[in-house]
């Protein structure tokens, strides 16, 4: 594995969200690998080194908390950021207790990811999730 990996694993069962997050982290200077469920994410983790994982909580099969537990077991130092449309104090506490570095509320915006991964929105502008961006991502 490449010890100088500059790649973030993005896990979301909604393809447009996964692609948009991948696009944003790409604009911030990272490579993105997309996975659309927990099993795909674990397979990607076994194949490649990542600097972080951004993962949705609500996914069929293995949810984000279950994936986080597996990541903590096999990759204890890997930073994991969870995201969810259902964001409340109980979920934030659960995410923190499971070892997540951050818990982001969906819909995400580029500024949230910029604050986490560096850079400034002005230096590398990233369009918000709007129709013109959607056409680029398809």
PDB file of C-alpha atoms in Angstrom:
ATOM      1  CA  UNK A   1       0.000   0.000   0.000  1.00  0.00           C
ATOM      2  CA  UNK A   2       1.050   3.555  -0.658  1.00  0.00           C
ATOM      3  CA  UNK A   3       2.045   5.208   2.627  1.00  0.00           C
ATOM      4  CA  UNK A   4       1.582   8.617   1.009  1.00  0.00           C
ATOM      5  CA  UNK A   5      -2.072   8.015   0.163  1.00  0.00           C
ATOM      6  CA  UNK A   6      -4.098  11.115  -0.551  1.00  0.00           C
ATOM      7  CA  UNK A   7      -7.387   9.302  -0.989  1.00  0.00           C
ATOM      8  CA  UNK A   8     -10.660   9.595   0.901  1.00  0.00           C
ATOM      9  CA  UNK A   9     -13.229   6.796   0.896  1.00  0.00           C
ATOM     10  CA  UNK A  10     -16.769   8.146   0.446  1.00  0.00           C
ATOM     11  CA  UNK A  11     -19.558   5.755   1.455  1.00  0.00           C
ATOM     12  CA  UNK A  12     -23.198   6.570   0.704  1.00  0.00           C
ATOM     13  CA  UNK A  13     -25.997   4.457  -0.741  1.00  0.00           C
ATOM     14  CA  UNK A  14     -27.304   7.498  -2.635  1.00  0.00           C
ATOM     15  CA  UNK A  15     -25.063   7.742  -5.721  1.00  0.00           C
ATOM     16  CA  UNK A  16     -25.589  11.476  -6.305  1.00  0.00           C
ATOM     17  CA  UNK A  17     -24.526  12.255  -2.725  1.00  0.00           C
ATOM     18  CA  UNK A  18     -21.473  10.010  -2.964  1.00  0.00           C
ATOM     19  CA  UNK A  19     -20.462  11.598  -6.274  1.00  0.00           C
ATOM     20  CA  UNK A  20     -20.960  15.130  -4.970  1.00  0.00           C
ATOM     21  CA  UNK A  21     -18.883  14.486  -1.835  1.00  0.00           C
ATOM     22  CA  UNK A  22     -16.222  12.886  -4.045  1.00  0.00           C
ATOM     23  CA  UNK A  23     -16.285  15.946  -6.297  1.00  0.00           C
ATOM     24  CA  UNK A  24     -15.867  18.314  -3.345  1.00  0.00           C
ATOM     25  CA  UNK A  25     -12.954  16.422  -1.796  1.00  0.00           C
ATOM     26  CA  UNK A  26     -11.417  16.283  -5.270  1.00  0.00           C
ATOM     27  CA  UNK A  27     -11.588  20.081  -5.446  1.00  0.00           C
ATOM     28  CA  UNK A  28      -9.821  20.142  -2.078  1.00  0.00           C
ATOM     29  CA  UNK A  29      -6.886  18.197  -3.523  1.00  0.00           C
ATOM     30  CA  UNK A  30      -7.799  14.638  -2.536  1.00  0.00           C
ATOM     31  CA  UNK A  31      -8.621  11.603  -4.614  1.00  0.00           C
ATOM     32  CA  UNK A  32     -11.959   9.965  -3.864  1.00  0.00           C
ATOM     33  CA  UNK A  33     -13.004   6.348  -4.023  1.00  0.00           C
ATOM     34  CA  UNK A  34     -16.756   5.789  -3.882  1.00  0.00           C
ATOM     35  CA  UNK A  35     -18.520   2.889  -2.192  1.00  0.00           C
ATOM     36  CA  UNK A  36     -22.295   2.528  -2.135  1.00  0.00           C
ATOM     37  CA  UNK A  37     -22.636   0.223   0.881  1.00  0.00           C
ATOM     38  CA  UNK A  38     -20.686  -1.065   3.857  1.00  0.00           C
ATOM     39  CA  UNK A  39     -19.466  -4.234   2.149  1.00  0.00           C
ATOM     40  CA  UNK A  40     -18.026  -2.265  -0.777  1.00  0.00           C
ATOM     41  CA  UNK A  41     -16.361   0.056   1.725  1.00  0.00           C
ATOM     42  CA  UNK A  42     -14.705  -2.825   3.592  1.00  0.00           C
ATOM     43  CA  UNK A  43     -13.491  -4.293   0.296  1.00  0.00           C
ATOM     44  CA  UNK A  44     -11.998  -0.926  -0.678  1.00  0.00           C
ATOM     45  CA  UNK A  45     -10.330  -0.590   2.724  1.00  0.00           C
ATOM     46  CA  UNK A  46      -8.706  -4.006   2.263  1.00  0.00           C
ATOM     47  CA  UNK A  47      -7.349  -3.003  -1.161  1.00  0.00           C
ATOM     48  CA  UNK A  48      -6.075   0.516  -0.608  1.00  0.00           C
ATOM     49  CA  UNK A  49      -4.865   2.966   2.022  1.00  0.00           C
ATOM     50  CA  UNK A  50      -7.060   5.972   2.804  1.00  0.00           C
ATOM     51  CA  UNK A  51      -6.461   9.166   4.762  1.00  0.00           C
ATOM     52  CA  UNK A  52     -10.114   9.297   5.902  1.00  0.00           C
ATOM     53  CA  UNK A  53     -13.587   7.843   5.431  1.00  0.00           C
ATOM     54  CA  UNK A  54     -16.757   9.900   5.005  1.00  0.00           C
ATOM     55  CA  UNK A  55     -19.756   7.660   5.596  1.00  0.00           C
ATOM     56  CA  UNK A  56     -23.536   7.980   5.619  1.00  0.00           C
ATOM     57  CA  UNK A  57     -25.283   6.537   8.667  1.00  0.00           C
ATOM     58  CA  UNK A  58     -28.519   5.342   7.050  1.00  0.00           C
ATOM     59  CA  UNK A  59     -27.651   2.620   4.560  1.00  0.00           C
ATOM     60  CA  UNK A  60     -29.283  -0.741   3.868  1.00  0.00           C
ATOM     61  CA  UNK A  61     -27.429  -3.783   5.119  1.00  0.00           C
ATOM     62  CA  UNK A  62     -24.486  -2.508   7.140  1.00  0.00           C
ATOM     63  CA  UNK A  63     -25.270   0.980   8.451  1.00  0.00           C
ATOM     64  CA  UNK A  64     -22.675   3.658   9.106  1.00  0.00           C
ATOM     65  CA  UNK A  65     -22.311   2.867  12.818  1.00  0.00           C
ATOM     66  CA  UNK A  66     -21.694  -0.811  12.036  1.00  0.00           C
ATOM     67  CA  UNK A  67     -19.146   0.129   9.387  1.00  0.00           C
ATOM     68  CA  UNK A  68     -17.447   2.463  11.863  1.00  0.00           C
ATOM     69  CA  UNK A  69     -17.171  -0.393  14.382  1.00  0.00           C
ATOM     70  CA  UNK A  70     -15.516  -2.601  11.753  1.00  0.00           C
ATOM     71  CA  UNK A  71     -13.153   0.195  10.777  1.00  0.00           C
ATOM     72  CA  UNK A  72     -12.185   0.729  14.427  1.00  0.00           C
ATOM     73  CA  UNK A  73     -11.453  -2.990  14.765  1.00  0.00           C
ATOM     74  CA  UNK A  74      -9.201  -3.261  11.709  1.00  0.00           C
ATOM     75  CA  UNK A  75      -8.022   0.337  11.123  1.00  0.00           C
ATOM     76  CA  UNK A  76      -8.115   1.994  14.558  1.00  0.00           C
ATOM     77  CA  UNK A  77      -6.244   5.165  13.561  1.00  0.00           C
ATOM     78  CA  UNK A  78      -8.241   5.897  10.384  1.00  0.00           C
ATOM     79  CA  UNK A  79     -10.316   9.088  10.738  1.00  0.00           C
ATOM     80  CA  UNK A  80     -14.027   8.520  10.074  1.00  0.00           C
ATOM     81  CA  UNK A  81     -16.598  11.259   9.516  1.00  0.00           C
ATOM     82  CA  UNK A  82     -20.242  10.221   9.721  1.00  0.00           C
ATOM     83  CA  UNK A  83     -23.058  12.107   8.008  1.00  0.00           C
ATOM     84  CA  UNK A  84     -26.817  11.868   8.362  1.00  0.00           C
ATOM     85  CA  UNK A  85     -30.017  13.713   7.549  1.00  0.00           C
ATOM     86  CA  UNK A  86     -31.206  12.682  11.034  1.00  0.00           C
ATOM     87  CA  UNK A  87     -28.795  14.639  13.168  1.00  0.00           C
ATOM     88  CA  UNK A  88     -29.542  14.999  16.887  1.00  0.00           C
ATOM     89  CA  UNK A  89     -27.617  15.073  20.162  1.00  0.00           C
ATOM     90  CA  UNK A  90     -28.127  11.358  20.796  1.00  0.00           C
ATOM     91  CA  UNK A  91     -26.679  10.449  17.408  1.00  0.00           C
ATOM     92  CA  UNK A  92     -23.784  12.870  17.867  1.00  0.00           C
ATOM     93  CA  UNK A  93     -22.945  11.264  21.225  1.00  0.00           C
ATOM     94  CA  UNK A  94     -23.206   7.776  19.711  1.00  0.00           C
ATOM     95  CA  UNK A  95     -20.915   8.777  16.843  1.00  0.00           C
ATOM     96  CA  UNK A  96     -18.362  10.205  19.240  1.00  0.00           C
ATOM     97  CA  UNK A  97     -18.566   7.150  21.516  1.00  0.00           C
ATOM     98  CA  UNK A  98     -17.940   4.877  18.508  1.00  0.00           C
ATOM     99  CA  UNK A  99     -14.865   6.887  17.540  1.00  0.00           C
ATOM    100  CA  UNK A 100     -16.079   9.167  14.753  1.00  0.00           C
ATOM    101  CA  UNK A 101     -14.013  12.331  14.342  1.00  0.00           C
ATOM    102  CA  UNK A 102     -17.039  14.355  13.215  1.00  0.00           C
ATOM    103  CA  UNK A 103     -20.768  14.019  12.605  1.00  0.00           C
ATOM    104  CA  UNK A 104     -22.124  16.154   9.777  1.00  0.00           C
ATOM    105  CA  UNK A 105     -25.734  16.998   9.051  1.00  0.00           C
ATOM    106  CA  UNK A 106     -27.042  16.385   5.541  1.00  0.00           C
ATOM    107  CA  UNK A 107     -27.546  17.992   3.207  1.00  0.00           C
ATOM    108  CA  UNK A 108     -23.846  18.762   3.299  1.00  0.00           C
ATOM    109  CA  UNK A 109     -22.326  21.893   1.907  1.00  0.00           C
ATOM    110  CA  UNK A 110     -18.822  22.404   0.601  1.00  0.00           C
ATOM    111  CA  UNK A 111     -17.835  24.625   3.536  1.00  0.00           C
ATOM    112  CA  UNK A 112     -18.348  21.756   6.015  1.00  0.00           C
ATOM    113  CA  UNK A 113     -15.909  19.565   4.117  1.00  0.00           C
ATOM    114  CA  UNK A 114     -13.487  22.431   3.538  1.00  0.00           C
ATOM    115  CA  UNK A 115     -13.296  23.082   7.290  1.00  0.00           C
ATOM    116  CA  UNK A 116     -12.551  19.407   7.923  1.00  0.00           C
ATOM    117  CA  UNK A 117     -10.009  18.842   5.169  1.00  0.00           C
ATOM    118  CA  UNK A 118      -8.328  22.219   4.781  1.00  0.00           C
ATOM    119  CA  UNK A 119      -8.262  24.905   2.181  1.00  0.00           C
ATOM    120  CA  UNK A 120     -10.630  27.802   1.922  1.00  0.00           C
ATOM    121  CA  UNK A 121     -13.858  28.038  -0.027  1.00  0.00           C
ATOM    122  CA  UNK A 122     -12.513  31.144  -1.770  1.00  0.00           C
ATOM    123  CA  UNK A 123      -9.314  29.427  -2.923  1.00  0.00           C
ATOM    124  CA  UNK A 124     -11.071  26.490  -4.555  1.00  0.00           C
ATOM    125  CA  UNK A 125     -14.702  27.360  -5.104  1.00  0.00           C
ATOM    126  CA  UNK A 126     -17.017  24.385  -5.098  1.00  0.00           C
ATOM    127  CA  UNK A 127     -20.519  24.771  -6.482  1.00  0.00           C
ATOM    128  CA  UNK A 128     -23.319  23.768  -4.170  1.00  0.00           C
ATOM    129  CA  UNK A 129     -25.571  20.859  -5.053  1.00  0.00           C
ATOM    130  CA  UNK A 130     -27.673  22.389  -7.806  1.00  0.00           C
ATOM    131  CA  UNK A 131     -28.918  21.254 -11.202  1.00  0.00           C
ATOM    132  CA  UNK A 132     -25.795  22.277 -13.218  1.00  0.00           C
ATOM    133  CA  UNK A 133     -23.569  20.287 -10.855  1.00  0.00           C
ATOM    134  CA  UNK A 134     -25.894  17.303 -11.025  1.00  0.00           C
ATOM    135  CA  UNK A 135     -25.481  17.137 -14.797  1.00  0.00           C
ATOM    136  CA  UNK A 136     -21.681  17.101 -14.432  1.00  0.00           C
ATOM    137  CA  UNK A 137     -21.855  14.225 -11.962  1.00  0.00           C
ATOM    138  CA  UNK A 138     -23.994  11.894 -14.105  1.00  0.00           C
TER     139      UNK A 138
END
